[in-house]
Tab-separated table of C-alpha atoms in Angstrom:
chain	number	residue	atom	x	y	z
A	3	MET	CA	-23.661	-73.146	-34.721
A	4	PHE	CA	-25.678	-71.480	-37.475
A	5	GLY	CA	-28.527	-70.873	-35.056
A	6	ALA	CA	-26.232	-69.046	-32.633
A	7	GLN	CA	-24.956	-66.818	-35.411
A	8	THR	CA	-28.511	-66.020	-36.489
A	9	ARG	CA	-29.524	-65.013	-32.985
A	10	THR	CA	-26.438	-62.814	-32.636
A	11	ALA	CA	-27.050	-61.103	-35.941
A	12	HIS	CA	-30.618	-60.237	-35.034
A	13	MET	CA	-29.946	-59.019	-31.436
A	14	PRO	CA	-31.302	-55.471	-30.942
A	15	LYS	CA	-28.670	-52.734	-30.601
A	16	PRO	CA	-28.625	-50.749	-27.356
A	17	VAL	CA	-30.504	-47.494	-27.635
A	18	SER	CA	-28.291	-44.422	-26.998
A	19	ARG	CA	-30.050	-41.862	-24.894
A	20	PRO	CA	-29.436	-38.180	-25.656
A	21	ILE	CA	-27.353	-36.284	-23.090
A	22	ARG	CA	-29.630	-34.219	-20.932
A	23	GLY	CA	-28.604	-30.574	-20.474
A	24	PHE	CA	-29.252	-28.280	-17.543
A	25	THR	CA	-32.590	-26.602	-17.372
A	26	LEU	CA	-32.826	-22.852	-16.983
A	27	ILE	CA	-33.976	-23.226	-13.390
A	28	GLU	CA	-30.974	-25.426	-12.544
A	29	LEU	CA	-28.580	-22.904	-14.084
A	30	LEU	CA	-30.173	-20.079	-12.129
A	31	VAL	CA	-29.835	-22.070	-8.908
A	32	VAL	CA	-26.116	-22.684	-9.593
A	33	ILE	CA	-25.551	-18.998	-10.366
A	34	ALA	CA	-27.361	-18.011	-7.180
A	35	ILE	CA	-25.192	-20.377	-5.108
A	36	ILE	CA	-21.986	-19.016	-6.683
A	37	SER	CA	-23.119	-15.432	-6.059
A	38	LEU	CA	-23.893	-16.256	-2.440
A	39	LEU	CA	-20.462	-17.826	-1.926
A	40	MET	CA	-18.754	-14.827	-3.514
A	41	SER	CA	-20.674	-12.409	-1.302
A	42	ILE	CA	-19.488	-14.381	1.735
A	43	LEU	CA	-15.855	-14.764	0.655
A	44	LEU	CA	-15.089	-11.408	-1.000
A	45	PRO	CA	-15.137	-9.286	2.199
A	46	SER	CA	-12.694	-11.698	3.817
A	47	LEU	CA	-10.471	-11.627	0.740
A	48	ARG	CA	-10.525	-7.826	0.643
A	49	LYS	CA	-9.644	-7.698	4.330
A	50	ALA	CA	-6.755	-10.121	3.793
A	51	VAL	CA	-5.463	-8.023	0.892
A	52	GLY	CA	-5.795	-4.893	3.030
A	53	HIS	CA	-3.765	-6.453	5.849
A	54	ALA	CA	-1.088	-7.552	3.364
A	55	GLU	CA	-0.861	-4.023	1.945
A	56	ALA	CA	-0.593	-2.546	5.444
A	57	VAL	CA	2.247	-4.941	6.309
A	58	GLN	CA	4.087	-4.134	3.076
A	59	CYS	CA	3.681	-0.406	3.687
A	60	SER	CA	4.916	-0.743	7.269
A	61	THR	CA	7.922	-2.782	6.112
A	62	GLN	CA	8.829	-0.126	3.549
A	63	LEU	CA	8.590	2.637	6.138
A	64	LYS	CA	10.796	0.634	8.523
A	65	ALA	CA	13.382	0.444	5.751
A	66	TRP	CA	13.208	4.227	5.411
A	67	GLY	CA	13.638	4.476	9.189
A	68	VAL	CA	16.849	2.440	8.976
A	69	ALA	CA	17.998	4.640	6.084
A	70	LEU	CA	17.251	7.753	8.165
A	71	THR	CA	19.368	6.449	11.056
A	72	MET	CA	22.239	5.671	8.681
A	73	TYR	CA	21.951	9.121	7.105
A	74	MET	CA	22.108	10.851	10.492
A	75	ASN	CA	25.125	8.742	11.480
A	76	ASP	CA	26.899	9.902	8.317
A	77	TYR	CA	25.987	13.586	8.753
A	78	ASN	CA	26.446	14.234	12.488
A	79	GLU	CA	22.760	13.696	13.324
A	80	CYS	CA	21.629	16.223	10.727
A	81	MET	CA	18.245	15.454	9.190
A	82	PRO	CA	17.897	15.123	5.401
A	83	TYR	CA	16.212	17.819	3.346
A	84	ALA	CA	12.572	17.882	2.349
A	85	GLU	CA	12.738	15.389	-0.528
A	86	ALA	CA	13.565	12.786	2.109
A	87	THR	CA	13.321	9.600	0.069
A	88	LYS	CA	15.508	11.151	-2.622
A	89	HIS	CA	18.298	11.750	-0.100
A	90	LEU	CA	17.812	8.528	1.853
A	91	SER	CA	17.536	6.093	-1.071
A	92	GLN	CA	21.320	5.688	-1.270
A	93	HIS	CA	21.180	4.112	2.196
A	94	LEU	CA	18.647	1.455	1.175
A	95	SER	CA	19.958	-1.940	0.091
A	96	LEU	CA	17.746	-1.851	-2.992
A	97	SER	CA	18.181	-1.505	-6.712
A	98	SER	CA	17.194	1.812	-8.261
A	99	ASP	CA	13.846	0.304	-9.287
A	100	GLY	CA	13.347	-1.130	-5.807
A	101	ALA	CA	14.127	2.189	-4.134
A	102	GLU	CA	11.680	3.908	-6.476
A	103	SER	CA	8.825	1.509	-5.695
A	104	ALA	CA	9.580	1.755	-1.964
A	105	ARG	CA	8.587	5.432	-2.130
A	106	PHE	CA	4.965	4.427	-2.605
A	107	CYS	CA	2.420	2.810	-0.356
A	108	PRO	CA	1.011	-0.308	-2.097
A	109	THR	CA	-2.442	1.297	-1.963
A	110	SER	CA	-1.269	4.283	-3.997
A	111	TYR	CA	-1.728	5.202	-7.623
A	112	LYS	CA	1.427	5.352	-9.729
A	113	GLU	CA	0.268	8.040	-12.138
A	114	VAL	CA	2.887	10.673	-12.856
A	115	ASN	CA	2.055	14.263	-11.993
A	116	PRO	CA	3.632	16.240	-14.877
A	117	LYS	CA	3.301	19.530	-12.971
A	118	ASP	CA	5.710	18.385	-10.275
A	119	ALA	CA	9.353	19.259	-10.810
A	120	TYR	CA	10.479	16.178	-8.920
A	121	ASP	CA	8.177	13.780	-10.736
A	122	VAL	CA	6.299	13.020	-7.537
A	123	ARG	CA	3.158	10.940	-7.954
A	124	HIS	CA	-0.123	10.181	-6.243
A	125	ALA	CA	0.148	8.959	-2.663
A	126	VAL	CA	3.903	9.167	-2.359
A	127	TYR	CA	5.005	9.070	1.267
A	128	LEU	CA	4.918	12.522	2.833
A	129	SER	CA	7.836	13.967	4.751
A	130	ASN	CA	7.374	16.255	7.730
A	131	TYR	CA	8.228	19.821	6.697
A	132	TRP	CA	9.377	20.682	10.205
A	133	VAL	CA	11.716	17.680	10.468
A	134	PHE	CA	13.137	17.517	6.942
A	135	ALA	CA	13.974	21.165	6.248
A	136	TYR	CA	12.873	22.571	2.913
A	137	SER	CA	14.329	26.082	2.995
A	138	GLY	CA	17.944	24.869	3.162
A	139	ALA	CA	18.340	25.328	6.918
A	140	ASN	CA	19.754	22.342	8.774
A	141	VAL	CA	17.678	20.492	11.365
A	142	PHE	CA	19.545	18.318	13.860
A	143	LEU	CA	18.216	15.435	15.923
A	144	LYS	CA	18.935	17.276	19.185
A	145	GLN	CA	16.507	20.017	18.101
A	146	ILE	CA	13.591	17.569	18.040
A	147	ALA	CA	12.141	17.367	21.538
A	148	ALA	CA	10.354	14.007	21.208
A	149	PRO	CA	11.773	11.871	18.352
A	150	ASP	CA	9.670	8.890	19.442
A	151	ARG	CA	6.461	10.955	19.055
A	152	THR	CA	7.431	13.097	16.063
A	153	ILE	CA	6.473	11.685	12.677
A	154	GLY	CA	9.074	11.919	9.950
A	155	MET	CA	7.354	10.142	7.071
A	156	LEU	CA	3.783	8.952	6.586
A	157	ASP	CA	1.047	7.926	4.173
A	158	ARG	CA	-0.441	10.617	1.992
A	159	ASN	CA	-3.939	10.996	0.603
A	160	ARG	CA	-4.119	9.005	-2.620
A	161	TYR	CA	-6.297	11.636	-4.277
A	162	GLU	CA	-4.044	14.608	-3.561
A	163	LEU	CA	-1.460	15.877	-6.023
A	164	SER	CA	1.883	16.988	-4.697
A	165	TYR	CA	3.029	20.567	-5.005
A	166	GLY	CA	6.265	22.472	-4.541
A	167	ALA	CA	9.040	19.959	-3.935
A	168	GLY	CA	6.444	17.251	-3.481
A	169	PHE	CA	7.798	15.559	-0.391
A	170	THR	CA	7.248	18.540	1.886
A	171	THR	CA	4.113	19.313	3.821
A	172	TYR	CA	2.878	22.612	5.128
A	173	PRO	CA	0.962	23.604	8.286
A	174	ASP	CA	-2.294	23.794	6.311
A	175	ALA	CA	-1.725	20.489	4.519
A	176	SER	CA	-3.150	18.107	7.126
A	177	GLN	CA	-5.807	16.959	4.659
A	178	ARG	CA	-3.027	15.511	2.524
A	179	ILE	CA	-2.410	12.842	5.147
A	180	GLY	CA	-3.841	9.485	4.103
A	181	PHE	CA	-5.462	6.822	6.281
A	182	PRO	CA	-5.670	3.912	3.807
A	183	HIS	CA	-5.072	1.054	6.236
A	184	PHE	CA	-8.367	0.481	8.024
A	185	ASP	CA	-8.532	4.219	8.878
A	186	ASN	CA	-4.949	4.205	10.121
A	187	CYS	CA	-1.959	6.096	8.761
A	188	ASN	CA	1.291	4.130	8.727
A	189	SER	CA	3.896	6.516	10.114
A	190	MET	CA	7.674	6.367	10.492
A	191	PHE	CA	8.877	8.342	13.497
A	192	VAL	CA	12.134	10.237	13.793
A	193	ASP	CA	13.579	7.545	16.054
A	194	GLY	CA	12.978	5.018	13.243
A	195	HIS	CA	10.042	3.018	14.591
A	196	VAL	CA	6.776	2.623	12.670
A	197	GLU	CA	3.206	2.765	13.976
A	198	ALA	CA	-0.284	2.636	12.506
A	199	VAL	CA	-1.679	5.965	13.724
A	200	PRO	CA	-5.463	6.539	13.880
A	201	ILE	CA	-7.014	9.849	12.889
A	202	SER	CA	-7.796	10.673	16.528
A	203	ALA	CA	-4.102	10.595	17.486
A	204	MET	CA	-2.841	12.762	14.615
A	205	SER	CA	-2.131	16.460	15.029
A	206	VAL	CA	-1.320	19.143	12.476
A	207	ASP	CA	2.315	19.425	13.615
A	208	TYR	CA	2.768	15.639	13.185
A	209	ILE	CA	3.473	15.102	16.873
A	210	LEU	CA	1.221	12.477	18.446
A	211	ARG	CA	-1.252	13.725	20.999
A	212	GLU	CA	-0.680	12.661	24.580
């Protein structure tokens, strides 16, 4: 019994080995692999985000198209005035905050332009000057020859500041049109439908080319 205790007391303790860290070369290899994976995945992620933004923008414009139809039903097919979203927002089933955010494409900046009397911001949706009258004259649906080809509301250039009443456009303002969705401009037509319009199909008078 005593011999067993003596052997146990003098048994060597296990040697603890120090934890080995990564070498510089191993860390560089890991960083290189992560960078490679990011370079592969990021374009796909950006494209997915871009598609999501385009869908959200299109959905918002469709809501404005429904609001436009309701407005015309209430006012004997008379079009709203130039600040279109201001006049149509009462026909949207949204809170005041929701109606405000629906005025902007998700790709837009939300910086306030203090020089604009209507507090219009970067990249707010444009309204067609010739459809939504600015001077106070009434425009009726029957006066528009091709409602299905005439754009009523569309994306604006995110870098342009609004002027005048903000939501109006002028014959020389074609450069204010934005094409943020894979070189397409989401556009709501007078008949209420929405299309992604390429640059090649856009004309200065906002009527699609044949």
